[in-house]
Amino acid sequence: MSALYGTYARSDLAFERGEGVRLFAQDGTPYLDFHAGVAVNALGHGDPHMVAALKAAAEKVWHTANTFTIPEQERLGQRLVDNTFADACFFTNSGTEAVECAVKTARHYFWAKGETDRYEIIAFTGSFHGRTMGMIAASGNEHYLEGFGPPLAGFKHLAPGDLKAVEAAITPKTCAILIEPVQGEGGVTAMTGEYMRGLRALCDKHGMLLILDEVQCGYGRTGKFFAHEWSGIEPDIMAVAKGIGAGFPLGACLAKGEVAKSMIPGTHGSTYGGNPLASAMGNAVLDRMLAPGFFDHVDKMGQRLNWHLQQLAQRFPSQVLELRGKGLLAGIRIASPVRDVAVRLRDEHHMLAMTANENVLRLLPPLVVTEADIEEAMGKLTAVFEAIEAEAAGQASGNATA
Ligand SMILES: *Cc1c(COP(=O)(O)O)cnc(C)c1O
């Protein structure tokens, strides 16, 4: 029996090394990785620049508390500020802590202005914001709350997509709207640009803050640095993680200066958040991502992936029910149980893919994926759908002759 908590339905598969979009199991078998550790391995596996950066950082100071100046963190923060809407950053170790910081920042902003009753946040069904006590209350899925006692108060959940419902839910207590521009776990649902602009307008009209959770859809995944850039709006606060360290645990909360200014000494903290080692890795990721052409490549590969998935949908109309997502965060709502399809891909075709809610197969390859890799993945998906159809036909004819 494993010494670990049974919180995951783990496979026995263990990997020893990786190279680009490929992972090698302990017996040497290569796997095509369209899972990327849940959108974390943005640069694939074994990226030489990342390996060199980690080795160099290991020779320096690994950790100092955040009560000292951490030059690598200052530099990472400045680069994020220079390339986004934000004026200030707080570094965390994970995505859920980044959204926690976003929620704390929003509530504290109004509290510091004397609006102490203004703490409610409108969030959405199907959303996922992580697993802390605070963020299971923010997430729009009752299942995460079950058995964990009274949830943190102050979150109101609405179905995404309906601006009128949002406006109707706003009260004098509402301080912010919290949304993922592309819902990941919930089923790979991309919000439309019109909806995002509508939310921004409602926040402006009612003096509320727009908080984006770009932990999964940010950091290049959709073909721009951040997914909200597609809609032409800016948030007031944004949580990021996953791709930010490309495998090194790191997250960040980014905010406009006016919003972040009440977060004075004593209001928030993290022992590890943005320590020298983590910040060095964050900077190494930006070296690669902010290089000319990086996001163009992601955008192009996202379009190619979508084109190939459309071909697949035409070929298997009874299997592929709907295509979802944006860029290299792609979802296929399928007819067969999604877990079965993911297991067949893994065990029979050595391809790693994820599942999401609503019976969606989620494809999130490293952002360095090539069209040849995408074609290889499509070949494996085709083989699985062909096998499922052949089995169904066999059963049907078996029934007919019986
Ligand atoms: C993964 C995820 C989180 C939680 O991140 P952790 O690093 O697991 O804490 C929060 N929000 C979104 C949108 C995510 O995809």
Short mmCIF file of C-alpha atoms and ligand atoms in Angstrom, two decimals:
data_model
loop_
_atom_site.label_atom_id
_atom_site.label_comp_id
_atom_site.label_asym_id
_atom_site.label_seq_id
_atom_site.Cartn_x
_atom_site.Cartn_y
_atom_site.Cartn_z
CA MET A 1 0.00 0.00 0.00
CA SER A 2 1.20 3.49 -0.80
CA ALA A 3 2.28 5.81 2.00
CA LEU A 4 0.49 8.66 0.28
CA TYR A 5 -2.99 10.10 0.76
CA GLY A 6 -5.46 8.47 -1.55
CA THR A 7 -6.54 11.81 -3.03
CA TYR A 8 -5.64 10.84 -6.59
CA ALA A 9 -6.75 7.92 -8.73
CA ARG A 10 -3.13 7.36 -9.69
CA SER A 11 -1.89 5.31 -12.61
CA ASP A 12 1.09 3.00 -11.99
CA LEU A 13 2.93 4.74 -14.79
CA ALA A 14 6.06 6.60 -13.66
CA PHE A 15 8.33 8.70 -15.85
CA GLU A 16 12.07 8.90 -15.72
CA ARG A 17 13.00 11.65 -18.14
CA GLY A 18 11.55 13.91 -20.77
CA GLU A 19 12.53 15.64 -23.97
CA GLY A 20 10.35 18.31 -25.56
CA VAL A 21 6.80 16.96 -25.91
CA ARG A 22 7.89 13.43 -25.00
CA LEU A 23 8.10 11.67 -21.66
CA PHE A 24 9.93 8.37 -21.19
CA ALA A 25 8.53 5.79 -18.78
CA GLN A 26 10.81 3.82 -16.49
CA ASP A 27 10.95 0.99 -19.06
CA GLY A 28 11.98 3.48 -21.76
CA THR A 29 8.63 3.66 -23.58
CA PRO A 30 8.09 7.14 -25.05
CA TYR A 31 4.77 8.92 -24.46
CA LEU A 32 3.45 11.87 -26.43
CA ASP A 33 2.62 14.45 -23.76
CA PHE A 34 -0.58 16.42 -24.47
CA HIS A 35 -1.16 16.72 -20.72
CA ALA A 36 1.91 18.78 -19.80
CA GLY A 37 1.43 18.23 -16.07
CA VAL A 38 -1.87 20.16 -16.27
CA ALA A 39 -0.64 22.99 -18.48
CA VAL A 40 2.52 23.43 -16.39
CA ASN A 41 5.26 22.16 -18.72
CA ALA A 42 4.81 25.06 -21.12
CA LEU A 43 8.35 24.66 -22.48
CA GLY A 44 8.16 20.89 -22.67
CA HIS A 45 10.60 18.65 -20.82
CA GLY A 46 14.33 19.17 -20.45
CA ASP A 47 14.46 22.61 -22.08
CA PRO A 48 18.22 23.37 -22.17
CA HIS A 49 17.77 27.02 -21.13
CA MET A 50 15.65 25.98 -18.12
CA VAL A 51 18.12 23.26 -17.10
CA ALA A 52 21.03 25.69 -17.31
CA ALA A 53 19.10 28.33 -15.33
CA LEU A 54 18.30 25.83 -12.58
CA LYS A 55 21.93 24.71 -12.35
CA ALA A 56 23.14 28.30 -12.20
CA ALA A 57 20.55 29.24 -9.57
CA ALA A 58 21.50 26.19 -7.48
CA GLU A 59 25.03 27.56 -7.15
CA LYS A 60 23.69 30.80 -5.66
CA VAL A 61 21.42 31.54 -2.70
CA TRP A 62 18.41 29.23 -2.80
CA HIS A 63 16.29 30.95 -0.28
CA THR A 64 16.03 34.07 1.78
CA ALA A 65 12.92 35.31 3.52
CA ASN A 66 10.86 38.00 1.84
CA THR A 67 12.00 40.47 4.52
CA PHE A 68 15.16 40.86 2.43
CA THR A 69 15.41 42.19 -1.10
CA ILE A 70 15.46 39.35 -3.63
CA PRO A 71 16.96 40.76 -6.84
CA GLU A 72 15.67 37.91 -9.05
CA GLN A 73 12.15 38.51 -7.69
CA GLU A 74 12.39 42.29 -8.25
CA ARG A 75 13.45 41.58 -11.83
CA LEU A 76 10.66 39.04 -12.42
CA GLY A 77 8.08 41.43 -10.99
CA GLN A 78 9.34 44.28 -13.15
CA ARG A 79 9.20 42.15 -16.30
CA LEU A 80 5.61 41.11 -15.53
CA VAL A 81 4.67 44.74 -14.90
CA ASP A 82 6.37 45.83 -18.14
CA ASN A 83 4.44 43.23 -20.15
CA THR A 84 0.97 43.37 -18.59
CA PHE A 85 -1.75 45.68 -17.25
CA ALA A 86 -0.28 45.38 -13.75
CA ASP A 87 1.81 47.70 -11.59
CA ALA A 88 2.56 45.31 -8.73
CA CYS A 89 2.99 41.56 -8.08
CA PHE A 90 2.87 39.20 -5.13
CA PHE A 91 4.56 35.83 -5.62
CA THR A 92 3.17 32.56 -4.32
CA ASN A 93 3.99 28.85 -4.62
CA SER A 94 0.81 27.75 -6.33
CA GLY A 95 -2.26 28.75 -8.25
CA THR A 96 -4.70 28.52 -5.40
CA GLU A 97 -2.55 30.86 -3.30
CA ALA A 98 -2.44 33.30 -6.19
CA VAL A 99 -6.26 33.43 -6.35
CA GLU A 100 -6.40 33.68 -2.54
CA CYS A 101 -4.14 36.71 -2.77
CA ALA A 102 -6.37 38.17 -5.50
CA VAL A 103 -9.47 37.79 -3.32
CA LYS A 104 -7.70 39.21 -0.25
CA THR A 105 -6.44 42.15 -2.31
CA ALA A 106 -9.95 42.96 -3.59
CA ARG A 107 -11.58 42.74 -0.17
CA HIS A 108 -8.83 44.73 1.50
CA TYR A 109 -8.95 47.46 -1.14
CA PHE A 110 -12.56 48.27 -0.25
CA TRP A 111 -11.99 47.79 3.48
CA ALA A 112 -9.14 50.31 3.39
CA LYS A 113 -11.46 52.78 1.62
CA GLY A 114 -13.90 52.44 4.51
CA GLU A 115 -16.32 50.24 2.55
CA THR A 116 -16.01 47.48 5.12
CA ASP A 117 -19.22 45.71 4.12
CA ARG A 118 -18.17 45.34 0.52
CA TYR A 119 -16.69 41.85 0.37
CA GLU A 120 -18.97 39.79 -1.83
CA ILE A 121 -17.60 38.31 -5.03
CA ILE A 122 -19.56 37.08 -8.00
CA ALA A 123 -18.04 33.85 -9.30
CA PHE A 124 -19.27 31.21 -11.73
CA THR A 125 -20.52 27.67 -11.88
CA GLY A 126 -18.03 25.32 -13.52
CA SER A 127 -15.10 27.40 -12.31
CA PHE A 128 -12.05 26.04 -10.52
CA HIS A 129 -9.85 28.17 -8.31
CA GLY A 130 -7.95 25.59 -6.28
CA ARG A 131 -8.27 23.59 -3.10
CA THR A 132 -7.66 25.80 -0.06
CA MET A 133 -10.62 26.38 2.27
CA GLY A 134 -11.08 29.79 0.67
CA MET A 135 -10.81 28.69 -2.92
CA ILE A 136 -13.14 25.69 -2.64
CA ALA A 137 -15.75 28.27 -1.63
CA ALA A 138 -14.83 30.44 -4.62
CA SER A 139 -14.96 27.51 -7.06
CA GLY A 140 -18.31 26.85 -8.67
CA ASN A 141 -18.55 23.17 -7.82
CA GLU A 142 -20.36 22.01 -4.66
CA HIS A 143 -18.53 18.70 -4.80
CA TYR A 144 -15.28 20.37 -3.62
CA LEU A 145 -17.03 21.62 -0.46
CA GLU A 146 -18.62 18.40 0.65
CA GLY A 147 -17.54 17.27 4.09
CA PHE A 148 -15.30 20.23 4.89
CA GLY A 149 -17.55 22.20 7.18
CA PRO A 150 -18.96 25.67 6.69
CA PRO A 151 -17.62 27.28 3.49
CA LEU A 152 -16.05 30.74 3.49
CA ALA A 153 -18.88 33.24 3.07
CA GLY A 154 -19.07 35.90 0.38
CA PHE A 155 -19.20 34.07 -2.95
CA LYS A 156 -22.23 34.05 -5.21
CA HIS A 157 -22.20 31.69 -8.18
CA LEU A 158 -23.89 32.30 -11.51
CA ALA A 159 -23.87 30.40 -14.78
CA PRO A 160 -21.32 32.08 -17.08
CA GLY A 161 -22.43 33.76 -20.29
CA ASP A 162 -25.39 35.85 -19.11
CA LEU A 163 -24.55 39.52 -18.48
CA LYS A 164 -28.08 40.38 -17.34
CA ALA A 165 -27.88 37.75 -14.61
CA VAL A 166 -24.59 39.28 -13.43
CA GLU A 167 -26.04 42.77 -13.29
CA ALA A 168 -29.09 41.49 -11.41
CA ALA A 169 -26.84 39.80 -8.82
CA ILE A 170 -24.85 42.96 -8.00
CA THR A 171 -25.64 44.47 -4.58
CA PRO A 172 -23.97 47.25 -2.54
CA LYS A 173 -21.92 44.44 -0.95
CA THR A 174 -20.46 43.22 -4.24
CA CYS A 175 -16.78 44.11 -4.57
CA ALA A 176 -15.61 42.06 -7.53
CA ILE A 177 -16.25 39.57 -10.29
CA LEU A 178 -13.93 36.55 -10.42
CA ILE A 179 -13.70 34.56 -13.64
CA GLU A 180 -11.45 32.31 -15.73
CA PRO A 181 -11.42 33.64 -19.32
CA VAL A 182 -11.24 29.98 -20.35
CA GLN A 183 -12.55 27.55 -17.73
CA GLY A 184 -10.11 24.64 -17.51
CA GLU A 185 -11.29 21.90 -15.13
CA GLY A 186 -14.93 22.85 -15.61
CA GLY A 187 -15.00 21.70 -19.25
CA VAL A 188 -12.67 23.95 -21.28
CA THR A 189 -15.28 26.66 -21.81
CA ALA A 190 -13.96 29.84 -23.43
CA MET A 191 -15.77 33.07 -22.60
CA THR A 192 -16.58 35.24 -25.61
CA GLY A 193 -14.89 38.59 -26.08
CA GLU A 194 -18.28 40.27 -25.90
CA TYR A 195 -18.98 38.68 -22.52
CA MET A 196 -15.56 39.67 -21.14
CA ARG A 197 -16.07 43.26 -22.32
CA GLY A 198 -19.54 43.21 -20.75
CA LEU A 199 -18.10 42.12 -17.40
CA ARG A 200 -15.49 44.86 -17.60
CA ALA A 201 -18.23 47.43 -18.32
CA LEU A 202 -20.31 46.21 -15.36
CA CYS A 203 -17.29 46.49 -13.06
CA ASP A 204 -16.65 50.04 -14.27
CA LYS A 205 -20.31 51.03 -13.93
CA HIS A 206 -20.62 49.71 -10.37
CA GLY A 207 -17.12 50.57 -9.13
CA MET A 208 -16.20 46.90 -8.76
CA LEU A 209 -12.95 45.08 -9.51
CA LEU A 210 -12.50 42.50 -12.26
CA ILE A 211 -10.39 39.57 -11.06
CA LEU A 212 -9.19 37.08 -13.65
CA ASP A 213 -7.97 33.60 -12.81
CA GLU A 214 -5.49 32.90 -15.61
CA VAL A 215 -3.72 30.14 -13.73
CA GLN A 216 -4.45 27.67 -16.55
CA CYS A 217 -5.30 29.81 -19.59
CA GLY A 218 -2.55 32.40 -19.08
CA TYR A 219 1.16 32.34 -19.79
CA GLY A 220 0.90 31.87 -23.52
CA ARG A 221 -1.55 28.95 -23.55
CA THR A 222 -4.09 30.65 -25.84
CA GLY A 223 -1.56 32.25 -28.20
CA LYS A 224 -1.19 35.55 -26.36
CA PHE A 225 0.70 36.15 -23.11
CA PHE A 226 -2.67 36.29 -21.31
CA ALA A 227 -6.06 35.11 -22.52
CA HIS A 228 -7.85 38.37 -21.68
CA GLU A 229 -5.75 40.16 -24.31
CA TRP A 230 -7.98 38.57 -26.98
CA SER A 231 -10.95 40.57 -25.72
CA GLY A 232 -9.05 43.85 -25.53
CA ILE A 233 -9.89 44.42 -21.86
CA GLU A 234 -7.72 44.63 -18.76
CA PRO A 235 -8.47 43.18 -15.35
CA ASP A 236 -7.75 44.95 -12.05
CA ILE A 237 -6.28 41.83 -10.49
CA MET A 238 -5.06 38.60 -12.05
CA ALA A 239 -3.91 35.27 -10.64
CA VAL A 240 -1.33 33.27 -12.59
CA ALA A 241 0.63 30.07 -11.94
CA LYS A 242 1.11 26.76 -13.82
CA GLY A 243 3.18 27.87 -16.86
CA ILE A 244 4.87 30.69 -14.89
CA GLY A 245 7.56 28.32 -13.59
CA ALA A 246 7.17 25.69 -16.34
CA GLY A 247 7.57 22.99 -13.70
CA PHE A 248 9.10 24.90 -10.81
CA PRO A 249 6.39 25.67 -8.20
CA LEU A 250 5.53 29.35 -8.56
CA GLY A 251 2.48 31.56 -8.82
CA ALA A 252 1.71 35.26 -8.78
CA CYS A 253 -1.03 37.75 -8.13
CA LEU A 254 -0.78 40.82 -10.37
CA ALA A 255 -2.68 44.03 -9.67
CA LYS A 256 -3.07 47.64 -10.67
CA GLY A 257 -1.12 49.96 -8.37
CA GLU A 258 -4.19 51.71 -6.97
CA VAL A 259 -5.70 48.32 -6.03
CA ALA A 260 -2.51 46.85 -4.53
CA LYS A 261 -1.59 49.89 -2.46
CA SER A 262 -3.52 48.90 0.68
CA MET A 263 -1.51 45.65 0.91
CA ILE A 264 0.98 47.09 3.39
CA PRO A 265 3.36 45.23 5.75
CA GLY A 266 1.44 42.72 7.83
CA THR A 267 -1.50 42.26 5.47
CA HIS A 268 -0.21 39.20 3.61
CA GLY A 269 2.85 37.01 3.29
CA SER A 270 4.46 33.80 2.13
CA THR A 271 7.63 32.13 3.39
CA TYR A 272 8.69 30.65 0.07
CA GLY A 273 6.79 32.77 -2.42
CA GLY A 274 9.15 34.06 -5.09
CA ASN A 275 12.33 32.93 -3.32
CA PRO A 276 15.61 33.31 -5.28
CA LEU A 277 15.42 29.82 -6.81
CA ALA A 278 11.77 30.13 -7.86
CA SER A 279 12.24 33.65 -9.22
CA ALA A 280 15.29 32.59 -11.24
CA MET A 281 13.13 29.92 -12.88
CA GLY A 282 10.34 32.43 -13.48
CA ASN A 283 12.85 34.69 -15.22
CA ALA A 284 14.16 31.80 -17.32
CA VAL A 285 10.60 31.08 -18.49
CA LEU A 286 10.17 34.71 -19.52
CA ASP A 287 13.50 34.63 -21.41
CA ARG A 288 11.96 31.94 -23.62
CA MET A 289 8.39 33.21 -23.81
CA LEU A 290 9.07 36.88 -24.39
CA ALA A 291 11.50 36.07 -27.21
CA PRO A 292 10.16 37.29 -30.57
CA GLY A 293 7.83 34.81 -32.24
CA PHE A 294 7.06 32.60 -29.23
CA PHE A 295 3.38 33.53 -28.88
CA ASP A 296 3.01 33.60 -32.69
CA HIS A 297 4.11 29.97 -32.72
CA VAL A 298 1.54 29.09 -30.03
CA ASP A 299 -1.19 30.94 -31.92
CA LYS A 300 -0.31 29.14 -35.13
CA MET A 301 -0.18 25.73 -33.45
CA GLY A 302 -3.48 26.47 -31.72
CA GLN A 303 -5.05 27.17 -35.11
CA ARG A 304 -3.55 24.04 -36.62
CA LEU A 305 -4.77 21.94 -33.67
CA ASN A 306 -8.25 23.40 -34.12
CA TRP A 307 -8.19 22.67 -37.86
CA HIS A 308 -7.17 19.05 -37.24
CA LEU A 309 -9.84 18.67 -34.56
CA GLN A 310 -12.45 19.94 -37.03
CA GLN A 311 -11.35 17.23 -39.46
CA LEU A 312 -11.70 14.70 -36.66
CA ALA A 313 -15.19 16.02 -35.82
CA GLN A 314 -16.23 15.62 -39.46
CA ARG A 315 -14.90 12.11 -39.61
CA PHE A 316 -16.44 10.98 -36.30
CA PRO A 317 -19.65 12.99 -35.93
CA SER A 318 -21.11 10.46 -33.51
CA GLN A 319 -17.98 10.62 -31.30
CA VAL A 320 -16.96 14.28 -31.38
CA LEU A 321 -19.94 16.29 -30.12
CA GLU A 322 -18.37 19.72 -29.67
CA LEU A 323 -15.02 21.49 -29.91
CA ARG A 324 -14.17 23.91 -27.12
CA GLY A 325 -11.36 26.05 -25.79
CA LYS A 326 -8.81 28.44 -27.20
CA GLY A 327 -5.33 27.97 -28.63
CA LEU A 328 -3.45 25.11 -27.02
CA LEU A 329 -6.12 24.69 -24.36
CA ALA A 330 -8.43 22.56 -26.44
CA GLY A 331 -11.46 20.55 -25.38
CA ILE A 332 -13.38 17.86 -27.22
CA ARG A 333 -16.77 16.97 -25.76
CA ILE A 334 -17.15 13.35 -26.74
CA ALA A 335 -19.88 10.71 -26.67
CA SER A 336 -17.94 7.83 -25.08
CA PRO A 337 -16.94 8.06 -21.42
CA VAL A 338 -13.97 10.43 -21.47
CA ARG A 339 -11.98 8.47 -18.91
CA ASP A 340 -12.13 5.41 -21.13
CA VAL A 341 -10.83 7.41 -24.10
CA ALA A 342 -8.00 8.92 -22.06
CA VAL A 343 -6.98 5.48 -20.75
CA ARG A 344 -7.01 3.96 -24.26
CA LEU A 345 -4.87 6.83 -25.54
CA ARG A 346 -2.42 6.29 -22.71
CA ASP A 347 -2.24 2.50 -22.57
CA GLU A 348 -2.71 1.57 -26.23
CA HIS A 349 -1.25 4.58 -28.04
CA HIS A 350 1.16 6.06 -25.49
CA MET A 351 -0.34 9.52 -25.56
CA LEU A 352 -1.14 11.53 -22.44
CA ALA A 353 -4.30 13.64 -22.51
CA MET A 354 -6.45 15.07 -19.74
CA THR A 355 -10.08 14.91 -18.90
CA ALA A 356 -12.29 17.81 -17.82
CA ASN A 357 -15.83 17.99 -16.51
CA GLU A 358 -18.81 17.61 -18.88
CA ASN A 359 -17.16 14.57 -20.51
CA VAL A 360 -14.54 16.71 -22.22
CA LEU A 361 -11.16 15.41 -23.35
CA ARG A 362 -8.64 18.17 -22.70
CA LEU A 363 -5.55 18.61 -24.88
CA LEU A 364 -2.86 20.91 -23.51
CA PRO A 365 0.48 20.09 -25.13
CA PRO A 366 3.65 21.98 -24.25
CA LEU A 367 3.62 25.32 -26.09
CA VAL A 368 6.68 24.21 -28.10
CA VAL A 369 4.59 21.53 -29.84
CA THR A 370 5.02 21.23 -33.64
CA GLU A 371 2.46 20.44 -36.31
CA ALA A 372 4.07 17.00 -36.75
CA ASP A 373 3.38 16.31 -33.06
CA ILE A 374 -0.22 17.46 -33.53
CA GLU A 375 -0.63 15.17 -36.53
CA GLU A 376 0.79 12.29 -34.51
CA ALA A 377 -1.74 13.00 -31.74
CA MET A 378 -4.58 13.12 -34.27
CA GLY A 379 -3.50 9.74 -35.62
CA LYS A 380 -3.75 8.28 -32.12
CA LEU A 381 -7.15 9.88 -31.49
CA THR A 382 -8.35 8.56 -34.85
CA ALA A 383 -7.23 5.04 -33.92
CA VAL A 384 -9.15 5.22 -30.62
CA PHE A 385 -12.35 6.50 -32.24
CA GLU A 386 -12.07 3.87 -35.00
CA ALA A 387 -11.71 1.13 -32.40
CA ILE A 388 -14.72 2.43 -30.45
CA GLU A 389 -16.83 2.55 -33.63
CA ALA A 390 -15.69 -0.92 -34.70
CA GLU A 391 -16.60 -2.29 -31.28
CA ALA A 392 -20.00 -0.57 -31.40
CA ALA A 393 -20.61 -1.96 -34.92
CA GLY A 394 -19.54 -5.41 -33.76
CA GLN A 395 -21.94 -5.24 -30.86
CA ALA A 396 -24.75 -4.00 -33.09
CA SER A 397 -24.27 -6.84 -35.60
CA GLY A 398 -23.87 -9.29 -32.71
CA ASN A 399 -27.21 -8.11 -31.37
CA ALA A 400 -28.74 -8.37 -34.85
CA THR A 401 -27.66 -11.96 -35.36
CA ALA A 402 -28.45 -13.05 -31.78
C1 LIG B 1 -4.86 24.65 -11.40
C2 LIG B 1 -5.71 25.82 -11.15
C3 LIG B 1 -5.76 26.47 -9.88
C4 LIG B 1 -5.04 25.92 -8.69
O1 LIG B 1 -3.66 25.88 -8.87
P1 LIG B 1 -2.75 25.01 -7.87
O2 LIG B 1 -1.36 25.32 -8.31
O3 LIG B 1 -3.15 23.59 -8.04
O4 LIG B 1 -3.04 25.49 -6.50
C5 LIG B 1 -6.51 27.61 -9.78
N1 LIG B 1 -7.19 28.10 -10.82
C6 LIG B 1 -7.18 27.51 -12.03
C7 LIG B 1 -7.92 28.13 -13.16
C8 LIG B 1 -6.45 26.35 -12.24
O5 LIG B 1 -6.46 25.75 -13.43
#
